[in-house]
Coordinates of N, CA and C in Angstrom, one line a residue:
M27 N 0.7 -1.2 -0.2 CA 0.0 -0.3 0.0 C 0.7 1.5 -0.2
I28 N 2.0 1.1 -0.1 CA 3.3 2.3 0.6 C 4.0 2.0 -0.9
G29 N 3.9 2.9 -2.2 CA 4.5 2.6 -3.1 C 5.1 4.3 -3.3
R30 N 6.0 4.4 -4.2 CA 6.5 5.3 -4.9 C 5.1 6.9 -4.6
G31 N 4.3 6.2 -5.0 CA 3.1 7.4 -4.6 C 2.9 7.8 -3.4
G32 N 3.2 7.0 -2.4 CA 2.7 7.1 -1.3 C 1.6 6.9 -0.7
I33 N 0.7 7.3 0.2 CA -0.5 6.7 0.7 C -1.7 7.9 0.8
N34 N -2.8 7.3 0.1 CA -3.8 8.2 0.0 C -4.6 8.2 1.1
K35 N -5.7 9.4 0.9 CA -6.9 9.5 2.1 C -7.5 7.6 2.7
A36 N -8.1 7.1 1.3 CA -8.7 6.2 1.8 C -8.1 4.9 2.4
V37 N -7.2 5.1 2.4 CA -6.0 3.9 3.1 C -6.1 4.3 4.6
L38 N -5.6 5.7 4.8 CA -5.5 6.6 5.9 C -6.9 5.9 6.9
Q39 N -8.0 5.9 6.1 CA -9.0 5.9 6.8 C -9.3 4.2 7.5
I40 N -9.0 3.7 6.5 CA -8.8 2.5 7.0 C -8.0 1.7 7.9
I41 N -7.0 2.6 7.8 CA -5.8 2.2 8.8 C -6.6 2.5 10.1
A42 N -7.1 4.0 10.4 CA -7.8 4.4 11.6 C -8.8 3.7 11.9
V43 N -10.2 3.1 11.4 CA -11.2 2.4 11.3 C -10.3 1.0 11.8
I44 N -9.3 0.2 11.8 CA -9.0 -0.5 12.5 C -8.5 -0.8 13.6
A45 N -7.5 0.8 13.6 CA -6.7 0.7 14.9 C -7.8 1.1 15.9
M46 N -9.0 2.0 15.3 CA -10.3 2.2 16.7 C -10.9 0.8 16.9
I47 N -11.4 -0.1 15.8 CA -11.8 -1.1 16.2 C -11.0 -2.2 17.2
L48 N -9.4 -1.6 16.9 CA -8.4 -2.5 18.1 C -8.3 -2.1 19.7
D49 N -9.0 -0.3 19.5 CA -8.9 0.6 20.5 C -10.2 -0.3 21.4
H50 N -11.4 0.3 20.7 CA -12.3 -0.1 21.4 C -12.5 -1.8 21.9
T51 N -12.2 -2.5 21.5 CA -12.4 -4.0 21.4 C -12.0 -4.3 22.7
A52 N -10.5 -3.5 23.1 CA -9.5 -4.2 24.0 C -10.1 -4.4 25.5
M53 N -11.3 -3.8 25.4 CA -12.3 -3.7 26.6 C -12.9 -5.1 27.2
F54 N -12.7 -6.1 26.0 CA -12.7 -7.6 26.2 C -11.5 -8.8 26.5
V55 N -10.5 -7.6 26.2 CA -9.1 -8.6 26.6 C -8.6 -8.7 27.8
G56 N -8.6 -9.7 28.2 CA -8.3 -10.1 30.0 C -6.5 -10.0 29.8
T57 N -5.9 -10.1 29.3 CA -4.6 -10.3 29.2 C -3.6 -9.1 29.1
P58 N -3.4 -8.3 30.1 CA -3.0 -6.1 30.5 C -2.1 -6.3 29.3
W59 N -0.8 -7.0 29.0 CA -0.6 -6.8 27.7 C -0.8 -6.5 26.3
I60 N -1.5 -7.1 26.1 CA -2.4 -7.2 24.8 C -3.4 -6.1 24.7
Y61 N -4.2 -6.1 26.3 CA -5.0 -4.9 26.3 C -4.2 -3.3 25.7
F62 N -2.9 -3.1 26.3 CA -2.3 -1.6 26.3 C -1.7 -1.7 25.0
M63 N -1.5 -3.0 24.3 CA -0.7 -2.8 23.0 C -2.0 -2.1 21.8
M64 N -3.6 -3.1 22.5 CA -4.2 -2.2 21.4 C -4.5 -1.0 21.8
H65 N -4.4 -0.4 23.1 CA -4.7 1.0 23.0 C -3.5 1.6 22.3
T66 N -2.4 1.0 22.7 CA -1.6 2.0 22.0 C -1.9 2.0 20.1
V67 N -2.3 1.3 19.9 CA -2.6 1.2 18.1 C -3.7 1.9 17.9
G68 N -4.6 1.7 19.1 CA -5.7 2.8 18.6 C -5.7 4.7 19.0
R69 N -4.0 4.6 19.4 CA -4.1 6.2 19.6 C -3.9 7.0 18.4
M70 N -3.4 6.3 17.2 CA -3.1 6.3 15.9 C -4.3 7.4 15.8
T71 N -5.5 6.3 15.6 CA -7.1 6.9 15.3 C -7.6 8.6 15.0
I72 N -7.2 9.5 16.2 CA -7.3 10.1 16.3 C -6.7 11.2 16.2
I73 N -5.3 11.0 16.0 CA -4.6 12.0 14.9 C -4.9 12.0 13.6
I74 N -5.3 11.1 13.0 CA -5.4 10.9 11.7 C -6.9 11.5 11.1
M75 N -7.5 11.6 12.4 CA -9.3 12.0 12.1 C -9.1 13.3 12.4
C76 N -8.0 13.8 13.7 CA -7.7 15.5 13.1 C -7.3 15.8 12.1
Y77 N -6.2 15.2 11.0 CA -5.8 16.0 10.1 C -6.8 16.2 9.2
F78 N -7.6 14.8 9.0 CA -8.5 15.3 7.5 C -9.6 16.3 8.0
V79 N -9.7 16.7 9.7 CA -10.9 17.2 9.5 C -10.1 19.1 9.1
A80 N -8.9 19.3 9.7 CA -8.3 20.1 9.2 C -8.4 20.3 7.9
E81 N -7.8 19.6 7.3 CA -8.2 18.9 5.6 C -9.3 19.9 4.6
G82 N -10.2 18.7 5.5 CA -12.3 19.3 5.0 C -11.8 20.7 5.2
Y83 N -11.6 21.6 5.9 CA -11.7 23.1 6.1 C -11.4 23.2 4.9
Y84 N -10.6 22.9 4.6 CA -9.8 24.0 3.2 C -10.5 23.4 2.0
K85 N -10.4 21.8 1.9 CA -11.2 21.1 0.6 C -12.5 21.1 0.2
T86 N -13.1 21.2 1.2 CA -14.7 21.7 1.1 C -15.2 22.6 0.2
R87 N -16.2 22.1 -0.3 CA -17.0 23.8 -1.1 C -17.8 24.2 -0.5
N88 N -18.3 23.9 0.9 CA -19.1 24.5 1.4 C -19.1 24.3 2.9
V89 N -18.7 25.1 3.6 CA -17.6 24.9 5.4 C -19.0 25.0 6.3
Y90 N -20.1 25.3 5.9 CA -21.3 25.3 6.8 C -21.8 24.2 6.6
K91 N -22.2 23.5 5.1 CA -22.4 22.3 5.6 C -21.6 21.3 6.4
Y92 N -20.5 21.6 6.4 CA -19.2 20.5 6.3 C -19.2 20.9 8.5
I93 N -19.8 22.3 8.7 CA -19.7 22.3 10.0 C -21.6 21.8 11.0
L94 N -22.2 21.5 9.8 CA -23.6 21.1 10.0 C -23.6 19.9 9.9
R95 N -22.8 19.0 8.8 CA -22.9 17.6 9.0 C -21.8 17.0 9.7
M96 N -21.1 17.9 10.9 CA -20.3 17.1 11.9 C -21.4 17.1 13.1
A97 N -21.8 18.5 13.3 CA -23.0 18.3 14.1 C -24.0 17.7 14.2
V98 N -24.6 16.8 12.9 CA -25.4 15.7 13.0 C -25.0 14.5 13.7
F99 N -23.9 13.8 13.0 CA -23.1 13.3 13.3 C -22.9 13.0 14.8
A100 N -22.7 13.9 14.9 CA -22.2 14.1 16.8 C -23.4 13.9 17.7
A101 N -24.4 14.5 17.1 CA -25.8 14.5 18.1 C -26.1 12.6 17.6
I102 N -26.1 12.1 16.3 CA -26.6 10.8 16.1 C -25.9 9.9 16.9
S103 N -24.3 9.9 17.2 CA -23.3 9.4 17.6 C -23.5 9.3 19.5
Q104 N -24.1 10.1 19.4 CA -23.8 10.3 21.6 C -24.7 9.4 22.4
I105 N -25.9 8.7 22.1 CA -26.3 7.6 22.5 C -25.7 6.1 22.2
P106 N -25.3 6.1 21.2 CA -24.2 4.6 21.2 C -22.9 4.9 22.0
Y107 N -22.3 6.3 22.3 CA -21.3 6.5 22.8 C -21.7 6.3 24.4
F108 N -22.4 6.6 24.8 CA -22.8 7.0 26.5 C -22.7 5.3 26.4
L109 N -23.7 4.7 25.6 CA -24.0 3.3 26.1 C -22.7 2.3 25.9
Y110 N -21.9 2.7 24.8 CA -20.6 1.8 24.9 C -19.8 2.3 26.2
K111 N -19.6 3.8 26.2 CA -18.9 4.0 27.3 C -19.5 3.8 28.9
F112 N -20.6 3.8 29.2 CA -21.0 2.8 30.3 C -21.9 2.4 30.5
A113 N -21.4 1.3 29.5 CA -22.6 0.1 29.4 C -22.8 -0.9 30.4
G114 N -21.4 -0.9 31.7 CA -21.7 -1.9 32.9 C -22.3 -0.8 33.8
N115 N -23.2 0.2 33.3 CA -23.3 1.5 34.6 C -24.1 2.4 34.0
I116 N -25.3 1.6 32.9 CA -26.4 2.6 32.9 C -27.6 2.8 33.5
P117 N -27.8 4.3 33.8 CA -28.5 4.6 34.8 C -30.0 3.7 34.4
A118 N -30.7 3.6 35.6 CA -32.1 3.2 35.4 C -33.0 4.3 35.3
G119 N -34.3 4.3 34.2 CA -35.5 4.8 33.9 C -34.8 6.3 32.7
I120 N -35.9 7.0 32.7 CA -35.4 7.9 31.6 C -34.9 9.3 32.0
V121 N -35.2 9.4 33.2 CA -34.7 10.8 33.6 C -33.3 10.7 34.1
P122 N -32.7 9.9 34.8 CA -31.3 9.9 35.5 C -30.6 9.1 33.9
F123 N -31.0 8.2 32.9 CA -30.6 8.2 31.7 C -30.1 9.3 31.3
C124 N -31.1 10.3 30.8 CA -30.9 11.9 30.0 C -30.4 12.4 30.6
A125 N -30.1 12.8 32.1 CA -29.4 13.3 32.8 C -27.8 13.3 33.0
N126 N -27.2 11.8 32.6 CA -26.1 11.4 32.5 C -25.5 10.9 31.4
M127 N -26.0 11.4 29.9 CA -26.2 11.2 28.8 C -25.2 12.2 28.2
F128 N -25.1 13.0 28.6 CA -23.9 14.0 28.4 C -23.1 14.4 29.0
Y129 N -23.0 13.6 30.1 CA -21.7 13.5 31.3 C -20.1 14.1 30.4
T130 N -20.1 13.1 29.4 CA -18.8 12.6 28.7 C -19.8 12.7 27.2
R131 N -18.8 13.7 26.2 CA -19.7 13.6 24.9 C -18.8 12.7 23.9
N132 N -19.1 12.6 22.7 CA -18.6 11.3 21.7 C -17.1 12.2 21.2
V133 N -16.6 11.4 20.3 CA -15.0 12.1 19.9 C -15.8 13.0 18.7
I134 N -16.7 12.7 17.8 CA -17.4 13.7 17.0 C -17.5 14.8 17.3
F135 N -18.3 14.9 18.4 CA -18.6 16.3 19.1 C -17.3 17.2 19.1
T136 N -16.2 16.2 19.5 CA -14.8 16.9 19.8 C -14.3 18.0 18.6
L137 N -14.4 16.9 17.7 CA -14.2 17.5 16.2 C -14.2 18.7 15.6
F138 N -16.1 18.3 16.2 CA -16.9 19.5 15.7 C -16.5 20.4 15.8
V139 N -16.1 20.5 17.7 CA -15.7 21.9 18.5 C -14.8 22.3 17.7
G140 N -13.4 21.2 17.6 CA -12.2 22.2 16.7 C -12.7 22.5 15.5
L141 N -13.6 21.8 14.3 CA -13.3 22.3 13.4 C -14.5 24.0 13.2
M142 N -14.9 23.8 14.4 CA -15.7 25.5 14.0 C -14.8 26.1 14.8
L143 N -13.8 25.7 15.7 CA -12.9 26.5 16.5 C -11.9 27.4 15.3
L144 N -11.8 26.1 14.6 CA -10.8 26.2 12.9 C -11.3 27.9 12.2
A145 N -12.6 27.8 12.1 CA -13.2 28.3 11.0 C -13.3 29.8 11.9
V146 N -13.8 30.2 12.8 CA -13.6 31.1 13.8 C -12.4 31.6 13.6
L147 N -11.4 30.9 13.7 CA -9.7 31.7 14.2 C -9.8 32.2 12.7
K148 N -10.3 31.1 11.5 CA -9.4 32.1 10.4 C -9.6 32.9 9.4
S149 N -11.6 33.4 10.0 CA -12.3 34.1 9.6 C -11.9 35.6 9.9
D150 N -12.5 36.8 9.8 CA -12.1 38.2 9.9 C -13.2 38.3 11.4
Y151 N -13.1 37.9 11.8 CA -14.3 38.2 13.0 C -13.3 39.2 13.9
H152 N -13.3 39.9 14.5 CA -12.7 40.4 15.8 C -11.7 39.7 16.5
I153 N -11.4 40.2 17.2 CA -10.1 39.5 17.9 C -10.8 38.9 19.8
I154 N -11.9 39.9 19.5 CA -12.7 39.0 20.9 C -13.6 38.3 21.0
I155 N -14.2 38.3 19.8 CA -15.2 36.8 19.4 C -13.8 35.8 19.5
K156 N -13.3 35.7 18.8 CA -12.1 34.4 18.7 C -11.9 34.3 20.1
L157 N -11.4 35.1 20.5 CA -10.9 34.6 22.4 C -12.0 34.0 23.1
V158 N -13.4 34.6 22.5 CA -14.6 34.3 23.5 C -14.6 32.4 22.6
A159 N -14.3 32.7 21.5 CA -14.8 31.2 20.7 C -13.8 29.9 21.4
V160 N -12.2 30.8 21.5 CA -11.3 29.7 21.8 C -12.0 29.5 23.8
L161 N -12.3 30.2 24.4 CA -12.7 29.9 25.9 C -14.1 29.2 26.0
A162 N -14.7 29.8 25.0 CA -15.9 28.2 24.7 C -15.5 26.9 24.1
S163 N -15.0 26.7 23.6 CA -14.4 25.5 22.7 C -13.6 24.8 24.0
A164 N -12.7 25.4 24.8 CA -12.3 25.0 26.2 C -13.4 24.4 27.3
R165 N -14.5 25.1 27.1 CA -15.4 24.5 28.0 C -16.2 23.5 27.3
L166 N -16.8 23.4 26.2 CA -17.1 22.3 25.8 C -16.6 21.3 25.5
V167 N -15.1 20.8 25.2 CA -14.9 19.8 25.3 C -13.6 19.3 26.5
K168 N -13.9 20.3 27.6 CA -13.8 19.8 29.0 C -14.0 18.3 29.3
S169 N -15.1 17.3 28.8 CA -15.3 16.2 29.2 C -15.3 15.4 28.0
S170 N -15.1 15.6 26.8 CA -15.3 15.1 26.0 C -14.5 14.2 25.7
D171 N -14.4 13.0 24.4 CA -13.2 12.3 24.1 C -12.3 12.8 23.5
W172 N -10.9 13.1 24.0 CA -10.0 13.4 23.7 C -10.2 15.0 23.9
G173 N -11.1 16.0 24.0 CA -10.9 17.0 24.9 C -10.0 18.1 24.0
Y174 N -9.3 18.5 24.9 CA -8.0 19.9 24.1 C -7.2 19.5 23.7
Y175 N -6.9 18.1 23.5 CA -5.8 17.5 22.4 C -6.2 17.6 20.8
A176 N -7.1 16.9 20.6 CA -7.8 17.1 19.4 C -8.2 18.4 19.0
V177 N -8.7 19.3 19.7 CA -8.5 20.5 19.5 C -7.3 21.0 18.9
L178 N -6.4 20.9 19.6 CA -4.9 21.5 19.6 C -4.4 21.1 17.8
W179 N -4.5 19.7 18.0 CA -4.1 19.3 16.6 C -5.0 19.8 15.5
I180 N -6.5 20.0 15.9 CA -7.0 20.2 14.5 C -6.5 22.0 14.5
V181 N -6.7 23.0 15.3 CA -6.1 24.4 15.2 C -4.9 24.2 14.5
G182 N -4.0 23.7 14.9 CA -2.6 23.9 14.6 C -2.4 23.1 13.5
L183 N -3.0 22.2 12.8 CA -3.2 21.6 11.7 C -3.6 22.3 10.6
G184 N -4.8 23.3 10.6 CA -5.5 24.0 9.9 C -4.3 25.3 9.7
F185 N -3.8 26.1 10.6 CA -2.9 26.9 10.4 C -1.7 26.4 9.7
F186 N -1.3 25.3 10.2 CA -0.3 24.9 9.0 C -0.4 24.0 7.6
Y187 N -1.9 24.3 7.4 CA -2.2 23.5 6.0 C -1.0 24.0 5.4
G188 N -0.4 23.3 4.5 CA 0.3 24.1 3.1 C 1.8 23.3 3.1
S189 N 2.1 22.8 4.9 CA 3.6 22.7 5.1 C 3.1 21.6 5.9
K190 N 3.7 20.5 4.9 CA 3.6 18.9 5.6 C 4.8 19.2 7.0
K191 N 5.9 19.5 7.0 CA 6.6 19.4 7.7 C 6.3 20.4 9.1
K192 N 5.9 21.1 9.1 CA 5.6 21.7 10.4 C 3.9 21.1 10.7
Q193 N 3.0 20.6 10.3 CA 1.9 20.1 10.8 C 3.1 18.6 11.4
L194 N 3.4 18.1 10.8 CA 3.7 16.7 11.2 C 4.7 17.3 12.5
L195 N 5.7 18.1 13.0 CA 6.2 19.1 14.0 C 5.3 19.3 15.1
W196 N 4.1 20.0 14.5 CA 3.3 20.3 15.8 C 2.2 19.3 16.1
I197 N 2.4 18.0 15.3 CA 1.3 17.0 16.2 C 2.7 16.0 17.4
A198 N 3.7 16.1 16.7 CA 4.7 15.8 17.8 C 4.6 16.3 18.7
F199 N 4.4 17.7 18.6 CA 4.9 18.6 20.2 C 3.2 18.2 20.7
V200 N 2.2 18.1 20.2 CA 1.3 17.9 21.3 C 1.1 16.4 21.6
I201 N 1.9 15.7 20.6 CA 1.7 14.2 21.5 C 3.0 14.5 23.0
M202 N 3.8 15.1 23.1 CA 5.1 15.5 23.9 C 4.2 15.8 24.9
I203 N 3.2 16.6 24.8 CA 2.4 17.6 25.8 C 1.5 16.9 27.0
R204 N 0.9 16.1 26.0 CA -0.1 15.0 26.5 C 0.8 14.1 27.5
M205 N 1.8 13.6 26.7 CA 2.5 12.6 28.0 C 3.4 13.3 28.8
I206 N 3.8 14.3 28.8 CA 3.8 15.4 30.0 C 3.0 15.3 30.9
V207 N 2.1 15.6 30.7 CA 0.8 16.3 31.1 C 0.3 15.0 31.8
S208 N 0.3 13.8 31.0 CA 0.0 12.8 31.8 C 1.0 12.0 32.6
A209 N 2.4 12.2 32.5 CA 3.2 11.8 33.4 C 2.9 12.3 35.1
V210 N 2.6 13.6 35.1 CA 2.6 14.2 36.1 C 1.9 13.8 37.5
P211 N 0.8 13.0 37.1 CA -0.1 12.2 38.1 C 0.7 10.8 38.8
I212 N 1.5 10.8 37.4 CA 2.1 8.9 37.8 C 3.3 9.3 38.8
I213 N 3.9 10.6 38.7 CA 5.2 11.0 39.1 C 4.7 11.4 40.8
I214 N 3.8 12.0 41.0 CA 3.3 12.8 42.2 C 3.1 11.7 43.1
T215 N 2.3 10.6 42.3 CA 2.3 9.6 43.1 C 3.0 8.8 43.6
A216 N 4.1 8.7 42.3 CA 5.2 8.0 43.5 C 6.6 8.3 43.9
V217 N 5.8 9.8 44.2 CA 6.4 10.9 45.4 C 6.1 10.3 46.7
N218 N 4.6 10.7 46.7 CA 4.0 10.6 47.6 C 3.8 9.4 48.4
T219 N 3.4 8.2 47.5 CA 3.7 6.8 48.4 C 5.0 5.7 48.1
S220 N 5.7 6.5 47.0 CA 7.2 5.4 46.5 C 6.2 4.4 45.6
I221 N 5.2 4.6 45.1 CA 4.9 3.1 44.7 C 4.3 3.5 42.7
I222 N 4.9 2.8 42.2 CA 4.7 3.1 39.9 C 3.7 1.8 40.0
T223 N 2.7 1.6 39.8 CA 2.4 0.3 39.0 C 2.2 0.0 37.9
Y224 N 2.3 -1.1 37.3 CA 2.7 -1.3 35.8 C 1.3 -0.7 35.0
H225 N -0.1 -1.0 35.7 CA -0.7 0.0 35.1 C -0.7 1.5 34.6
S226 N -0.1 2.4 35.4 CA 0.1 3.4 35.1 C 1.3 3.7 34.2
I227 N 2.2 2.7 34.1 CA 3.4 2.9 33.5 C 2.9 2.3 31.8
Y228 N 2.1 1.4 31.5 CA 2.1 0.9 30.5 C 1.0 2.3 29.5
S229 N 0.2 2.5 30.8 CA -1.4 3.6 30.3 C -0.2 4.6 29.5
W230 N 0.6 5.2 30.4 CA 1.4 6.2 29.8 C 2.1 6.0 28.6
F231 N 2.7 4.9 27.9 CA 3.7 4.1 27.1 C 2.5 4.2 25.9
T232 N 1.3 3.9 26.3 CA 0.4 4.1 25.1 C 0.4 5.2 24.5
G233 N 0.8 6.3 24.6 CA 0.9 7.5 24.2 C 1.6 7.3 23.0
L234 N 2.5 6.9 23.2 CA 3.9 6.5 21.6 C 3.1 6.2 20.7
G235 N 1.6 5.7 20.9 CA 1.2 5.2 19.2 C 0.8 6.2 18.5
G236 N 0.6 7.5 19.2 CA 0.6 8.5 18.4 C 1.8 8.5 17.3
F237 N 2.6 8.4 17.7 CA 3.6 8.4 16.5 C 3.8 7.6 15.2
G238 N 2.7 6.4 15.3 CA 2.5 5.8 14.6 C 1.8 6.0 13.4
A239 N 1.1 7.3 13.6 CA 0.0 8.1 12.9 C 0.8 9.3 12.6
L240 N 1.9 10.0 13.4 CA 2.9 10.8 12.7 C 3.8 10.0 11.3
A241 N 4.1 8.8 11.9 CA 4.9 8.4 10.2 C 3.9 8.1 9.1
L242 N 2.9 7.3 9.3 CA 2.0 7.5 8.2 C 1.5 8.7 7.8
L243 N 0.9 9.7 8.1 CA 0.8 10.8 7.8 C 2.0 11.1 7.0
A244 N 3.3 11.2 7.1 CA 4.4 11.3 6.1 C 4.3 10.9 5.2
F245 N 3.9 9.8 4.9 CA 3.7 9.1 3.3 C 2.4 9.8 2.5
Y246 N 1.4 10.2 3.4 CA 0.3 10.9 2.5 C 1.0 11.7 1.6
N247 N -0.2 11.6 0.2 CA 0.3 11.9 -0.8 C -0.7 13.3 -1.3
G248 N -1.6 13.1 -0.4 CA -2.7 14.5 -1.0 C -4.2 13.6 -1.4
T249 N -4.2 12.6 -2.2 CA -5.0 12.2 -2.9 C -6.1 11.4 -2.1
K250 N -7.6 11.3 -2.9 CA -8.6 10.4 -1.6 C -8.4 9.3 -1.5
G251 N -8.3 9.0 -3.1 CA -8.4 7.5 -3.0 C -10.0 7.1 -3.0
N252 N -10.2 5.7 -3.2 CA -11.6 5.2 -3.6 C -12.5 4.7 -2.3
I253 N -13.5 5.5 -1.8 CA -14.0 5.4 -0.3 C -15.1 6.1 0.0
P254 N -16.2 5.4 0.2 CA -17.5 6.1 0.4 C -17.5 7.3 1.0
R255 N -18.2 8.3 1.1 CA -18.4 9.6 1.7 C -18.6 9.8 3.0
Y256 N -19.5 9.1 3.8 CA -20.0 8.7 4.8 C -19.4 7.6 5.6
T257 N -18.4 6.8 5.1 CA -17.9 5.4 5.8 C -18.1 5.6 7.2
F258 N -17.1 6.6 7.4 CA -16.4 6.6 9.0 C -18.2 7.5 9.8
Y259 N -18.6 8.1 9.5 CA -19.5 8.7 9.8 C -20.6 7.8 10.4
V260 N -20.6 6.8 9.3 CA -21.5 5.5 9.6 C -21.0 4.5 10.5
F261 N -19.8 4.1 10.3 CA -19.1 3.2 11.2 C -19.2 3.8 12.7
Y262 N -18.9 4.7 12.7 CA -18.5 5.1 14.8 C -19.6 4.9 15.6
P263 N -21.2 5.6 15.3 CA -21.7 4.9 16.3 C -22.5 3.5 15.6
L264 N -22.2 2.9 14.4 CA -22.7 1.9 14.6 C -22.3 0.6 15.2
H265 N -20.5 0.8 15.5 CA -19.5 -0.1 15.8 C -19.7 0.4 17.5
L266 N -20.1 1.4 17.1 CA -20.6 1.9 19.3 C -21.6 0.9 19.8
L267 N -22.3 0.8 18.8 CA -23.8 0.2 19.4 C -23.7 -1.7 19.2
I268 N -22.5 -2.4 18.7 CA -22.6 -3.1 18.5 C -21.7 -3.8 19.5
L269 N -20.5 -3.0 20.0 CA -19.8 -2.8 21.2 C -20.4 -3.2 22.6
A270 N -21.3 -1.8 23.1 CA -22.1 -1.8 23.9 C -23.7 -3.0 24.4
G271 N -23.6 -3.3 22.7 CA -24.6 -4.5 23.5 C -23.6 -5.9 23.7
C272 N -22.7 -6.1 23.3 CA -21.7 -7.1 23.7 C -21.7 -7.0 25.0
A273 N -21.2 -5.8 25.4 CA -20.8 -5.8 26.8 C -22.2 -5.9 27.4
I274 N -23.1 -5.3 27.2 CA -24.0 -5.3 28.0 C -24.8 -6.7 28.1
A275 N -24.5 -7.8 27.4 CA -24.9 -9.0 27.4 C -24.0 -9.8 28.0

């Protein structure tokens, strides 16, 4: 698949889907090292997704329809995401179910917020409006999947669009920031209790999986390839529903 012409978008999206499946099915694996290996591979997905959201901002014929499409699929995906995320602890009754469903939001919602912020920051709006948009975005993704990091990737990749080298450096920079932030509680726990668990070390090392996406994107040739337009949008909520059903059963 990697030839002299590089990798097209379709291949990268297929890789992202496979990595996501591994990441999300890890919950059914009992062996710890296999569990963390699957999560490590899964870390590639979000970076590939953010890359194409940023690229989509420039390549779409109508950015407003693009934003609306993202919002619609974020809404469609929320219930499947909630059922998957809390499959073992779903509140009984419609009121507590609805009250808890938006406690944490799905990754398409995060991508939607990142796309919205990129559009505002690239616009001619007043600096005050842009500042409000940054603060609002930070609040909106505080409890959403991949939160601040996904938004940072999208905005940075959008601003560095046209320079593959700067985009790849930005991806690596955010990966390192995330790993440093993730290391802080591990270090604090080790200092206070003199205990470092294998679980915390493995969890930290899964962040290195993001560099796999970095390597793949370095070969991206900018061509679309042959894949149905809404493949990922349909796959995301559908596979979450299937996994939630398996977990509940």
